[in-house]
Tab-separated table of C-alpha atoms in Angstrom:
chain	number	residue	atom	x	y	z
A	1	MET	CA	-5.791	-63.454	-113.155
A	2	ASP	CA	-5.480	-63.206	-116.633
A	3	THR	CA	-9.358	-63.032	-117.141
A	4	ALA	CA	-9.420	-59.878	-114.310
A	5	LEU	CA	-7.021	-58.285	-116.234
A	6	ILE	CA	-8.534	-58.526	-119.661
A	7	ILE	CA	-11.741	-57.194	-118.100
A	8	LEU	CA	-10.016	-54.285	-116.598
A	9	PHE	CA	-8.360	-53.413	-119.602
A	10	CYS	CA	-11.660	-53.493	-121.717
A	11	ALA	CA	-13.374	-51.545	-118.868
A	12	LEU	CA	-10.546	-49.022	-119.158
A	13	MET	CA	-11.099	-48.605	-122.756
A	14	VAL	CA	-15.024	-48.098	-122.492
A	15	SER	CA	-14.182	-45.506	-119.604
A	16	VAL	CA	-11.927	-43.500	-121.889
A	17	SER	CA	-14.421	-43.572	-124.796
A	18	PHE	CA	-17.079	-42.547	-122.356
A	19	ALA	CA	-14.968	-39.429	-121.303
A	20	ILE	CA	-14.060	-38.542	-124.732
A	21	GLY	CA	-17.812	-38.440	-125.519
A	22	LEU	CA	-18.644	-36.293	-122.691
A	23	TRP	CA	-15.760	-33.843	-122.947
A	24	SER	CA	-16.935	-33.532	-126.737
A	25	LYS	CA	-20.399	-32.399	-125.900
A	26	LYS	CA	-19.241	-28.873	-125.451
A	27	LYS	CA	-18.047	-28.810	-129.061
A	28	ALA	CA	-21.434	-30.206	-130.521
A	29	ASN	CA	-23.062	-26.715	-129.638
A	30	THR	CA	-24.761	-26.297	-133.086
A	31	ALA	CA	-26.773	-28.544	-135.397
A	32	GLN	CA	-24.245	-28.581	-138.019
A	33	ALA	CA	-21.594	-29.796	-135.366
A	34	TYR	CA	-23.860	-32.041	-133.564
A	35	PHE	CA	-25.129	-34.015	-136.866
A	36	GLY	CA	-21.992	-33.803	-139.167
A	37	GLY	CA	-18.871	-32.409	-137.026
A	38	THR	CA	-18.465	-30.705	-140.211
A	39	ALA	CA	-14.906	-29.188	-141.149
A	40	MET	CA	-13.873	-29.322	-137.502
A	41	PHE	CA	-10.961	-32.299	-137.768
A	42	GLY	CA	-7.528	-32.952	-138.898
A	43	PRO	CA	-6.724	-35.881	-141.289
A	44	LEU	CA	-5.238	-38.176	-138.521
A	45	THR	CA	-8.723	-38.013	-136.361
A	46	VAL	CA	-10.594	-38.088	-139.329
A	47	GLY	CA	-8.689	-40.913	-140.990
A	48	LEU	CA	-8.693	-43.210	-137.858
A	49	SER	CA	-12.218	-42.643	-137.079
A	50	SER	CA	-13.037	-43.729	-140.881
A	51	MET	CA	-10.988	-46.826	-140.484
A	52	ALA	CA	-12.536	-47.741	-137.131
A	53	GLY	CA	-15.985	-47.405	-138.771
A	54	VAL	CA	-15.521	-49.640	-141.531
A	55	ALA	CA	-13.078	-52.279	-139.851
A	56	SER	CA	-15.792	-53.571	-137.578
A	57	ALA	CA	-15.862	-56.675	-135.198
A	58	PHE	CA	-16.688	-58.729	-138.601
A	59	ALA	CA	-13.308	-57.884	-139.610
A	60	LEU	CA	-11.351	-58.879	-136.356
A	61	VAL	CA	-13.597	-62.108	-135.813
A	62	GLY	CA	-15.275	-62.935	-139.005
A	63	VAL	CA	-12.580	-62.673	-141.376
A	64	PRO	CA	-10.196	-64.983	-139.587
A	65	GLY	CA	-12.993	-67.350	-138.967
A	66	LEU	CA	-13.738	-67.229	-142.689
A	67	ILE	CA	-10.145	-67.824	-143.563
A	68	TYR	CA	-9.859	-70.728	-141.053
A	69	ASN	CA	-12.963	-72.495	-142.448
A	70	THR	CA	-12.709	-71.769	-146.371
A	71	GLY	CA	-8.873	-70.738	-146.843
A	72	ASN	CA	-7.481	-67.919	-148.856
A	73	ALA	CA	-10.822	-66.868	-150.405
A	74	MET	CA	-11.322	-64.218	-147.884
A	75	ALA	CA	-7.786	-62.968	-147.732
A	76	PHE	CA	-8.646	-60.771	-150.938
A	77	TRP	CA	-10.743	-58.643	-148.509
A	78	MET	CA	-7.802	-56.847	-147.095
A	79	LEU	CA	-7.194	-55.715	-150.844
A	80	GLY	CA	-9.926	-53.390	-150.034
A	81	SER	CA	-7.645	-51.040	-148.031
A	82	SER	CA	-6.532	-49.390	-151.235
A	83	ALA	CA	-10.239	-48.543	-151.614
A	84	PHE	CA	-10.030	-45.744	-149.133
A	85	ALA	CA	-7.418	-43.851	-151.056
A	86	ALA	CA	-9.365	-44.450	-154.278
A	87	SER	CA	-12.769	-43.246	-152.490
A	88	TYR	CA	-11.078	-39.839	-151.386
A	89	ILE	CA	-9.683	-39.461	-155.093
A	90	ILE	CA	-13.001	-40.507	-156.568
A	91	LEU	CA	-15.121	-38.362	-154.287
A	92	GLY	CA	-13.323	-36.669	-151.559
A	93	LYS	CA	-12.921	-33.416	-153.308
A	94	LYS	CA	-16.443	-33.084	-154.331
A	95	VAL	CA	-17.991	-34.272	-150.937
A	96	ARG	CA	-15.955	-31.813	-149.005
A	97	ALA	CA	-16.607	-28.924	-151.580
A	98	MET	CA	-20.338	-29.318	-150.644
A	99	ALA	CA	-19.443	-28.109	-147.218
A	100	GLU	CA	-18.194	-24.944	-148.869
A	101	VAL	CA	-21.217	-23.987	-151.005
A	102	ALA	CA	-23.837	-25.065	-148.583
A	103	GLU	CA	-24.760	-25.964	-144.797
A	104	ILE	CA	-23.868	-29.620	-144.844
A	105	SER	CA	-24.202	-31.719	-141.739
A	106	SER	CA	-25.755	-35.133	-143.310
A	107	LEU	CA	-25.830	-37.107	-146.581
A	108	GLY	CA	-29.462	-35.719	-146.968
A	109	ASP	CA	-28.259	-32.290	-147.200
A	110	ILE	CA	-25.802	-33.432	-149.960
A	111	CYS	CA	-28.604	-34.915	-151.759
A	112	ASP	CA	-30.809	-31.712	-151.237
A	113	VAL	CA	-27.979	-29.601	-153.266
A	114	ARG	CA	-27.207	-32.096	-155.990
A	115	PHE	CA	-30.938	-33.032	-156.684
A	116	ASN	CA	-32.841	-29.737	-156.039
A	117	HIS	CA	-34.511	-30.733	-152.934
A	118	ASN	CA	-36.393	-33.830	-154.218
A	119	ARG	CA	-38.276	-35.252	-151.544
A	120	ILE	CA	-38.668	-38.804	-153.055
A	121	ILE	CA	-35.095	-39.227	-153.598
A	122	LYS	CA	-34.185	-37.898	-150.213
A	123	ALA	CA	-36.852	-40.335	-148.498
A	124	LEU	CA	-35.507	-43.393	-150.640
A	125	MET	CA	-32.135	-42.744	-149.941
A	126	SER	CA	-32.884	-42.125	-146.000
A	127	ILE	CA	-34.936	-45.514	-145.823
A	128	ILE	CA	-32.202	-47.591	-147.577
A	129	ILE	CA	-29.341	-46.109	-145.741
A	130	CYS	CA	-31.128	-46.417	-142.205
A	131	LEU	CA	-32.005	-50.303	-143.061
A	132	GLY	CA	-28.369	-51.036	-143.646
A	133	CYS	CA	-27.001	-48.872	-140.594
A	134	VAL	CA	-29.518	-50.488	-138.072
A	135	GLY	CA	-28.558	-53.967	-139.585
A	136	TYR	CA	-24.985	-53.280	-138.765
A	137	LEU	CA	-25.575	-51.645	-135.415
A	138	ALA	CA	-27.509	-54.614	-134.277
A	139	ALA	CA	-24.571	-57.046	-135.617
A	140	GLN	CA	-21.778	-54.941	-133.786
A	141	ILE	CA	-23.465	-54.816	-130.432
A	142	ALA	CA	-24.388	-58.648	-130.936
A	143	ALA	CA	-20.409	-59.198	-131.009
A	144	GLY	CA	-19.520	-56.551	-128.282
A	145	THR	CA	-22.310	-58.317	-126.207
A	146	ALA	CA	-21.285	-61.767	-126.633
A	147	LEU	CA	-17.668	-60.731	-126.061
A	148	VAL	CA	-18.173	-59.216	-122.791
A	149	ALA	CA	-20.872	-61.513	-121.384
A	150	ASN	CA	-18.451	-64.658	-122.266
A	151	LEU	CA	-15.560	-62.697	-120.247
A	152	ILE	CA	-17.651	-61.844	-117.408
A	153	ASN	CA	-20.010	-64.607	-117.281
A	154	ILE	CA	-23.068	-62.475	-117.142
A	155	PRO	CA	-26.367	-62.462	-118.969
A	156	PRO	CA	-25.870	-60.816	-122.476
A	157	ILE	CA	-28.774	-58.280	-122.026
A	158	VAL	CA	-26.808	-57.140	-118.882
A	159	ALA	CA	-23.783	-56.879	-120.895
A	160	GLY	CA	-25.496	-55.090	-123.568
A	161	ILE	CA	-27.020	-52.572	-121.257
A	162	VAL	CA	-23.863	-51.824	-119.446
A	163	ILE	CA	-21.603	-51.411	-122.497
A	164	PHE	CA	-23.735	-50.294	-125.161
A	165	GLY	CA	-26.060	-48.295	-122.912
A	166	LEU	CA	-23.041	-46.073	-122.092
A	167	LEU	CA	-21.945	-45.910	-125.666
A	168	THR	CA	-25.659	-44.704	-126.279
A	169	VAL	CA	-25.712	-41.978	-123.688
A	170	TYR	CA	-22.150	-40.619	-124.620
A	171	THR	CA	-23.201	-40.482	-128.376
A	172	ALA	CA	-26.779	-38.879	-127.621
A	173	LEU	CA	-25.016	-36.306	-125.892
A	174	SER	CA	-22.347	-35.475	-128.112
A	175	GLY	CA	-23.507	-36.616	-131.386
A	176	GLU	CA	-20.846	-36.862	-134.423
A	177	VAL	CA	-18.233	-35.000	-132.655
A	178	GLY	CA	-18.068	-37.461	-129.717
A	179	GLY	CA	-18.692	-40.319	-131.922
A	180	LEU	CA	-15.876	-39.098	-134.224
A	181	LEU	CA	-13.486	-38.517	-131.450
A	182	SER	CA	-14.086	-41.723	-129.608
A	183	GLN	CA	-13.944	-43.708	-132.892
A	184	ALA	CA	-10.337	-42.181	-133.465
A	185	PHE	CA	-9.268	-43.335	-130.053
A	186	GLN	CA	-11.031	-46.945	-130.741
A	187	GLY	CA	-9.240	-46.922	-134.168
A	188	ALA	CA	-5.862	-46.305	-132.618
A	189	VAL	CA	-6.312	-49.087	-130.156
A	190	MET	CA	-7.032	-51.545	-133.344
A	191	VAL	CA	-3.842	-50.134	-134.783
A	192	VAL	CA	-1.550	-51.050	-131.883
A	193	ALA	CA	-3.113	-54.402	-131.378
A	194	GLY	CA	-2.630	-55.206	-135.176
A	195	VAL	CA	1.073	-54.291	-135.043
A	196	VAL	CA	1.650	-56.492	-131.804
A	197	LEU	CA	-0.414	-59.370	-133.144
A	198	THR	CA	1.587	-59.232	-136.337
A	199	ILE	CA	4.889	-59.490	-134.498
A	200	ALA	CA	3.551	-62.432	-132.640
A	201	PHE	CA	2.471	-63.987	-135.764
A	202	PHE	CA	6.045	-64.068	-137.068
A	203	ALA	CA	7.389	-64.925	-133.913
A	204	VAL	CA	5.271	-67.847	-133.462
A	205	THR	CA	5.212	-69.369	-136.885
A	206	GLY	CA	8.639	-68.109	-138.609
A	207	GLY	CA	6.623	-66.649	-141.541
A	208	PHE	CA	4.046	-67.768	-144.258
A	209	GLY	CA	6.376	-70.408	-145.630
A	210	ASN	CA	6.355	-72.347	-142.395
A	211	VAL	CA	2.436	-72.029	-142.080
A	212	LEU	CA	2.161	-73.219	-146.041
A	213	GLU	CA	4.248	-76.259	-145.306
A	214	ALA	CA	2.500	-77.232	-142.207
A	215	VAL	CA	-1.045	-76.889	-143.548
A	216	ALA	CA	0.237	-78.591	-146.931
A	217	ALA	CA	1.670	-81.566	-144.930
A	218	ASN	CA	-1.384	-82.549	-143.042
A	219	PRO	CA	-4.560	-83.311	-145.039
A	220	GLU	CA	-6.594	-84.066	-141.933
A	221	VAL	CA	-5.795	-83.159	-138.229
A	222	VAL	CA	-7.907	-84.942	-135.579
A	223	GLY	CA	-7.894	-83.429	-132.066
A	224	ALA	CA	-8.281	-84.873	-128.668
A	225	ASN	CA	-11.366	-82.779	-128.633
A	226	GLY	CA	-12.991	-85.073	-131.204
A	227	ILE	CA	-12.986	-82.527	-133.757
A	228	THR	CA	-11.445	-82.960	-137.355
A	229	LYS	CA	-10.100	-80.161	-139.362
A	230	ALA	CA	-9.444	-80.874	-143.188
A	231	LEU	CA	-6.365	-78.925	-144.314
A	232	GLY	CA	-4.067	-80.042	-147.370
A	233	PRO	CA	-2.285	-78.504	-150.134
A	234	ASP	CA	-5.116	-77.018	-151.798
A	235	PHE	CA	-6.466	-75.482	-148.695
A	236	LEU	CA	-4.162	-72.102	-149.171
A	237	ASN	CA	-4.185	-71.980	-152.827
A	238	ALA	CA	-5.473	-68.720	-154.718
A	239	TRP	CA	-9.010	-69.502	-154.207
A	240	GLY	CA	-9.028	-71.603	-151.326
A	241	LYS	CA	-12.021	-73.919	-150.803
A	242	LEU	CA	-14.766	-71.331	-152.496
A	243	PRO	CA	-15.333	-70.956	-156.234
A	244	GLY	CA	-13.258	-68.295	-158.082
A	245	SER	CA	-16.138	-66.081	-158.920
A	246	THR	CA	-16.920	-65.911	-154.968
A	247	SER	CA	-13.498	-65.198	-153.766
A	248	LEU	CA	-13.147	-62.340	-156.428
A	249	THR	CA	-16.467	-61.083	-155.120
A	250	TRP	CA	-14.700	-60.802	-151.862
A	251	MET	CA	-12.276	-58.558	-153.383
A	252	LEU	CA	-14.640	-56.197	-155.531
A	253	ILE	CA	-17.018	-55.811	-152.822
A	254	PRO	CA	-14.915	-54.008	-150.512
A	255	LEU	CA	-12.801	-52.138	-153.469
A	256	LEU	CA	-16.243	-50.751	-154.840
A	257	GLY	CA	-18.268	-50.734	-151.629
A	258	CYS	CA	-16.021	-48.521	-149.695
A	259	VAL	CA	-16.553	-45.684	-151.975
A	260	GLY	CA	-20.515	-45.849	-150.905
A	261	GLN	CA	-20.195	-46.414	-147.167
A	262	PRO	CA	-21.674	-43.610	-145.041
A	263	GLN	CA	-18.628	-44.223	-142.592
A	264	VAL	CA	-16.345	-42.835	-145.566
A	265	LEU	CA	-18.645	-40.447	-147.111
A	266	THR	CA	-19.702	-38.578	-143.782
A	267	ARG	CA	-15.871	-38.021	-142.859
A	268	MET	CA	-15.273	-36.375	-146.088
A	269	TYR	CA	-16.809	-33.294	-145.241
A	270	ALA	CA	-15.846	-33.566	-141.235
A	271	VAL	CA	-12.233	-32.757	-142.974
A	272	LYS	CA	-11.484	-29.236	-141.575
A	273	ASP	CA	-8.951	-28.145	-144.306
A	274	PRO	CA	-9.840	-29.426	-148.029
A	275	ARG	CA	-6.342	-29.502	-148.740
A	276	ASP	CA	-5.804	-32.379	-146.071
A	277	LEU	CA	-8.032	-34.741	-147.921
A	278	PRO	CA	-4.969	-36.345	-149.777
A	279	LYS	CA	-3.476	-37.188	-146.165
A	280	THR	CA	-6.883	-38.449	-144.575
A	281	GLY	CA	-7.021	-40.850	-147.316
A	282	LEU	CA	-3.433	-41.986	-146.821
A	283	VAL	CA	-4.185	-42.452	-143.106
A	284	THR	CA	-7.124	-44.211	-143.701
A	285	GLY	CA	-5.660	-46.787	-146.107
A	286	ILE	CA	-2.449	-47.419	-144.142
A	287	THR	CA	-4.326	-48.021	-140.894
A	288	HIS	CA	-6.892	-50.271	-142.446
A	289	ALA	CA	-4.116	-52.019	-144.056
A	290	ILE	CA	-2.508	-52.940	-140.612
A	291	VAL	CA	-5.802	-53.882	-139.196
A	292	SER	CA	-6.821	-55.974	-142.209
A	293	PHE	CA	-3.265	-57.432	-142.491
A	294	VAL	CA	-3.552	-58.776	-138.884
A	295	CYS	CA	-7.098	-60.624	-139.518
A	296	VAL	CA	-5.257	-62.584	-142.362
A	297	VAL	CA	-2.171	-63.418	-140.000
A	298	ILE	CA	-4.402	-64.221	-137.008
A	299	ALA	CA	-6.286	-67.052	-139.257
A	300	TYR	CA	-3.040	-68.063	-140.302
A	301	GLY	CA	-1.528	-68.502	-137.103
A	302	ALA	CA	-4.465	-70.605	-135.812
A	303	LEU	CA	-3.974	-72.769	-138.974
A	304	TYR	CA	-0.341	-73.213	-138.285
A	305	LEU	CA	-1.268	-74.144	-134.544
A	306	VAL	CA	-3.549	-76.715	-135.615
A	307	ALA	CA	-1.579	-78.165	-138.472
A	308	THR	CA	1.220	-78.563	-136.220
A	309	GLY	CA	-0.595	-80.283	-133.266
A	310	THR	CA	-0.076	-77.373	-130.876
A	311	ILE	CA	-3.815	-76.643	-130.381
A	312	ALA	CA	-6.740	-78.740	-130.922
A	313	PRO	CA	-8.780	-78.003	-134.059
A	314	LEU	CA	-11.435	-75.318	-133.281
A	315	ALA	CA	-15.056	-75.885	-132.294
A	316	SER	CA	-15.843	-72.505	-133.963
A	317	ALA	CA	-14.045	-71.006	-136.741
A	318	ASP	CA	-14.763	-67.666	-135.294
A	319	ASP	CA	-12.659	-68.528	-132.043
A	320	ALA	CA	-9.518	-68.361	-134.336
A	321	ILE	CA	-8.562	-64.650	-132.842
A	322	TYR	CA	-9.091	-65.803	-129.097
A	323	ALA	CA	-7.241	-69.243	-129.762
A	324	PHE	CA	-4.070	-67.454	-131.302
A	325	SER	CA	-3.920	-64.570	-128.928
A	326	GLY	CA	-4.502	-67.201	-126.022
A	327	TYR	CA	-1.380	-69.007	-127.408
A	328	CYS	CA	0.531	-66.107	-127.578
A	329	GLY	CA	0.411	-65.062	-123.946
A	330	LEU	CA	-1.177	-62.335	-121.852
A	331	TRP	CA	-0.564	-59.261	-123.587
A	332	ALA	CA	-1.615	-60.443	-126.741
A	333	GLN	CA	-4.884	-61.309	-125.264
A	334	LEU	CA	-5.313	-57.977	-123.714
A	335	LEU	CA	-4.831	-56.330	-127.183
A	336	ALA	CA	-6.853	-58.888	-129.052
A	337	TYR	CA	-10.048	-58.337	-126.523
A	338	SER	CA	-9.605	-54.772	-126.499
A	339	ALA	CA	-9.453	-54.386	-130.325
A	340	ILE	CA	-12.411	-56.280	-130.736
A	341	LEU	CA	-14.577	-54.389	-128.314
A	342	ALA	CA	-12.982	-51.102	-130.103
A	343	ALA	CA	-14.040	-52.549	-133.347
A	344	ALA	CA	-17.698	-53.105	-132.083
A	345	LEU	CA	-17.708	-49.860	-130.125
A	346	SER	CA	-16.809	-47.637	-132.989
A	347	SER	CA	-18.945	-49.197	-135.653
A	348	ALA	CA	-21.865	-49.139	-133.100
A	349	SER	CA	-21.569	-45.453	-132.611
A	350	MET	CA	-21.092	-44.595	-136.300
A	351	PHE	CA	-24.127	-46.394	-137.436
A	352	LEU	CA	-26.280	-44.979	-134.222
A	353	THR	CA	-25.429	-41.486	-135.216
A	354	SER	CA	-25.977	-42.183	-139.103
A	355	SER	CA	-29.508	-43.989	-138.580
A	356	SER	CA	-30.609	-41.453	-135.834
A	357	THR	CA	-29.701	-38.477	-138.192
A	358	LEU	CA	-31.587	-39.831	-141.015
A	359	LEU	CA	-34.623	-40.615	-139.135
A	360	SER	CA	-34.706	-37.466	-137.073
A	361	LYS	CA	-33.439	-35.020	-139.740
A	362	ASP	CA	-33.488	-36.108	-143.121
A	363	LEU	CA	-36.449	-38.244	-143.389
A	364	PRO	CA	-38.737	-36.074	-141.643
A	365	SER	CA	-37.469	-33.212	-143.959
A	366	ALA	CA	-38.210	-35.540	-147.046
A	367	LEU	CA	-41.905	-36.230	-145.628
A	368	GLY	CA	-42.639	-32.432	-145.364
A	369	ILE	CA	-42.248	-32.376	-141.662
A	370	LYS	CA	-40.447	-29.183	-140.500
A	371	ILE	CA	-38.778	-29.540	-137.059
A	372	ALA	CA	-36.957	-26.051	-136.373
A	373	PRO	CA	-33.126	-26.105	-136.203
A	374	GLU	CA	-32.909	-25.778	-132.331
A	375	LYS	CA	-35.324	-28.651	-131.681
A	376	GLN	CA	-33.584	-30.986	-134.009
A	377	ILE	CA	-30.641	-32.023	-131.667
A	378	SER	CA	-33.187	-33.063	-129.015
A	379	VAL	CA	-35.315	-34.844	-131.231
A	380	SER	CA	-32.124	-36.633	-132.692
A	381	ARG	CA	-31.335	-37.469	-129.113
A	382	VAL	CA	-34.662	-39.287	-128.332
A	383	PHE	CA	-34.205	-41.268	-131.607
A	384	MET	CA	-30.710	-42.392	-130.716
A	385	VAL	CA	-31.870	-43.573	-127.098
A	386	ILE	CA	-34.805	-45.277	-128.679
A	387	LEU	CA	-32.626	-46.900	-131.423
A	388	GLY	CA	-29.973	-47.916	-128.783
A	389	ILE	CA	-32.590	-49.561	-126.699
A	390	VAL	CA	-34.189	-51.493	-129.651
A	391	ALA	CA	-30.851	-52.780	-131.327
A	392	ILE	CA	-29.443	-54.053	-127.808
A	393	VAL	CA	-32.731	-56.019	-127.155
A	394	VAL	CA	-32.892	-57.237	-130.701
A	395	SER	CA	-29.169	-58.336	-130.696
A	396	VAL	CA	-29.580	-60.416	-127.806
A	397	PHE	CA	-32.832	-62.058	-128.210
A	398	SER	CA	-32.760	-62.597	-131.862
A	399	SER	CA	-29.635	-63.963	-133.158
A	400	GLU	CA	-30.820	-65.095	-136.645
A	401	LEU	CA	-32.349	-61.540	-137.129
A	402	VAL	CA	-29.139	-59.987	-136.394
A	403	GLY	CA	-27.215	-62.382	-138.719
A	404	ILE	CA	-29.605	-61.673	-141.646
A	405	LEU	CA	-29.348	-57.864	-141.048
A	406	GLY	CA	-25.494	-58.031	-140.565
A	407	THR	CA	-25.120	-59.583	-144.080
A	408	PHE	CA	-27.851	-57.185	-145.313
A	409	GLY	CA	-26.006	-54.104	-144.134
A	410	TRP	CA	-23.071	-53.613	-146.452
A	411	GLY	CA	-24.628	-54.367	-149.753
A	412	THR	CA	-27.614	-52.236	-148.775
A	413	LEU	CA	-25.404	-49.054	-148.086
A	414	VAL	CA	-23.790	-49.684	-151.475
A	415	SER	CA	-26.634	-50.004	-153.558
A	416	GLY	CA	-28.418	-47.141	-151.739
A	417	THR	CA	-25.331	-44.673	-151.877
A	418	PHE	CA	-24.070	-45.217	-155.465
A	419	PRO	CA	-26.815	-43.742	-157.486
A	420	VAL	CA	-26.813	-40.860	-155.369
A	421	PHE	CA	-23.283	-40.059	-154.645
A	422	VAL	CA	-21.059	-41.626	-156.928
A	423	VAL	CA	-22.918	-41.360	-160.213
A	424	GLY	CA	-24.671	-38.107	-159.246
A	425	LEU	CA	-21.518	-36.328	-158.094
A	426	LEU	CA	-19.589	-37.788	-161.069
A	427	TRP	CA	-21.608	-37.440	-163.941
A	428	GLU	CA	-23.219	-34.189	-164.782
A	429	ARG	CA	-25.828	-36.001	-166.923
A	430	CYS	CA	-27.342	-37.853	-163.876
A	431	ASN	CA	-30.656	-36.325	-163.221
A	432	GLU	CA	-33.704	-36.720	-160.599
A	433	LYS	CA	-35.908	-39.287	-162.684
A	434	GLY	CA	-32.858	-41.705	-163.073
A	435	VAL	CA	-31.828	-41.700	-159.328
A	436	MET	CA	-35.236	-42.028	-158.260
A	437	VAL	CA	-35.745	-45.451	-160.250
A	438	GLY	CA	-32.329	-46.804	-159.271
A	439	LEU	CA	-33.090	-46.170	-155.773
A	440	ALA	CA	-36.698	-47.367	-156.035
A	441	TYR	CA	-35.014	-50.875	-157.550
A	442	SER	CA	-32.733	-50.869	-154.925
A	443	VAL	CA	-35.175	-50.483	-151.901
A	444	ILE	CA	-37.584	-53.039	-153.376
A	445	PHE	CA	-34.912	-55.834	-154.147
A	446	ASN	CA	-32.850	-55.536	-150.968
A	447	ILE	CA	-36.071	-55.740	-148.856
A	448	LEU	CA	-37.725	-58.639	-151.000
A	449	PRO	CA	-35.134	-61.380	-150.012
A	450	LEU	CA	-35.628	-60.832	-146.394
A	451	VAL	CA	-39.375	-61.059	-146.493
A	452	THR	CA	-39.519	-63.926	-149.174
A	453	SER	CA	-37.330	-66.636	-150.730
A	454	PHE	CA	-36.431	-64.331	-153.864
A	455	THR	CA	-33.090	-65.237	-155.390
A	456	TYR	CA	-31.816	-63.854	-158.872
A	457	PRO	CA	-32.055	-66.421	-161.631
A	458	ALA	CA	-29.248	-67.699	-163.529
A	459	PRO	CA	-26.430	-66.506	-164.486
A	460	PHE	CA	-26.701	-64.088	-161.543
A	461	SER	CA	-27.524	-66.805	-158.978
A	462	SER	CA	-23.805	-67.412	-158.530
A	463	LEU	CA	-22.983	-64.038	-157.292
A	464	TYR	CA	-24.224	-62.405	-153.804
A	465	GLY	CA	-27.901	-60.730	-154.481
A	466	TYR	CA	-26.965	-57.285	-153.428
A	467	PHE	CA	-23.756	-57.215	-156.032
A	468	VAL	CA	-26.255	-57.858	-158.540
A	469	THR	CA	-28.794	-55.525	-157.121
A	470	THR	CA	-26.114	-52.887	-157.025
A	471	ALA	CA	-25.260	-53.356	-160.449
A	472	ILE	CA	-28.893	-53.084	-162.026
A	473	ALA	CA	-29.534	-50.173	-159.887
A	474	ILE	CA	-26.576	-48.189	-161.183
A	475	THR	CA	-27.327	-49.437	-164.722
A	476	LEU	CA	-31.268	-47.955	-164.353
A	477	THR	CA	-29.899	-44.753	-163.068
A	478	VAL	CA	-27.590	-44.156	-165.926
A	479	VAL	CA	-30.003	-45.384	-168.694
A	480	VAL	CA	-33.306	-43.177	-167.534
A	481	SER	CA	-30.807	-40.449	-167.290
A	482	LEU	CA	-29.864	-40.803	-170.683
A	483	VAL	CA	-33.529	-41.224	-171.896
A	484	MET	CA	-35.022	-38.419	-170.175
A	485	PRO	CA	-34.330	-34.755	-170.983
A	486	ARG	CA	-31.179	-33.081	-169.604
A	487	GLN	CA	-31.905	-31.222	-166.327
A	488	GLU	CA	-29.995	-27.892	-165.718
A	489	LEU	CA	-27.800	-27.887	-162.435
A	490	ASN	CA	-28.305	-25.442	-159.608
A	491	ALA	CA	-25.427	-22.976	-159.187
A	492	ALA	CA	-23.880	-25.035	-156.342
A	493	SER	CA	-24.120	-28.245	-157.882
A	494	LYS	CA	-22.406	-27.001	-160.889
A	495	ALA	CA	-19.513	-25.413	-158.862
A	496	VAL	CA	-19.019	-28.678	-157.297
A	497	LEU	CA	-19.203	-30.887	-160.388
A	498	ASP	CA	-17.061	-28.525	-162.356
A	499	LEU	CA	-14.154	-29.430	-159.854
């Protein structure tokens, strides 16, 4: 009975998302609306959509699992909520202003305005962002497919076709308009689930003090299932079981990386009134804080239940959210499963539209292939369907590749967007040659670890590779821009950079 209700609840959420997508089709009547949803929405809609795009299934399943497995290290991740406000302070005004001085419907359009239609920069940026988007897309589909397949006990390929096939259809029909509105709904589901599960945590445990006492008092728990869980007083110290440098990286990557994520950048020019940008940043930051906080308390709740012997140690750390919500009762389970599916759907639709726009609009333009504006939407729909089918197949039949691509996604996007949008829109001296060198380095050294055993040598070997790649790409952009002659800004770029 409980399983049937969970399935019904998840089916209802998918149906509402599909209905929103179909209804939105009538609003996606121009290329600018279809590709960008430019200047069409208020701060609440855009804020929820942006949060849902960033807080993916990795957040709701992976983060509790990592905390359960390694202690407090991953708890630093939730500090990334403040990055949304920082993103709107740093770039919001300039990205939104681009839509006032030119017709903007994609990140490639901003690149054209800032760097004088430089085709090399646009091509490199399109390739690297598309790689990151496709990686994330496959990872989200894998998470959602596994959830549904386990609930209904059907083959993963069937679950993928049903759930993400519907997503591909409504996203292809309504473009970024339908994607943004359905993501706002899915983000609201995640926030409601976050509030309820947080209340459940305090009701079950009595608060963080009780969790710390229980974990510290039990160095090791051996379950009836034969699984042993190591705990003890150091498990929930400042760094957990990971080195301090790794824990700090988990804080810095979200804080810095959020500024360069397409989920954030593309939403900045979707805000209807530029004066609503501060409200949008506030909505995004607060809602993300609710969702990220529940990811932490779910892990603490699972640890408390294991430490007190209420449940057996988990066979898989990623089962933390299922174990905790299962103990809390049916309503917690309904909301937990719905939130995970909402997170997977929202991120998948975000990366589906972003990658198809890059492949059907920005990359052909960079390669000198001219597609008439009236045909661009049709071409994008074809790409979207192809990408959706390929991502479903890859996510189901190549779990190892999905794991690689999912890890690859975040760092790739950061290293590909920072030279163009962060450095390019904040620093007038940044020029085309500097960005070309920075992006070329980023493309090469993000792909190289995928096809070879390349790793950075000491002293950089203790940091994540994409963190080092991003730092070097930014450094090269700045150094080459300083060495090369200053370039005069076009009138539109100058007006934006002078803000």
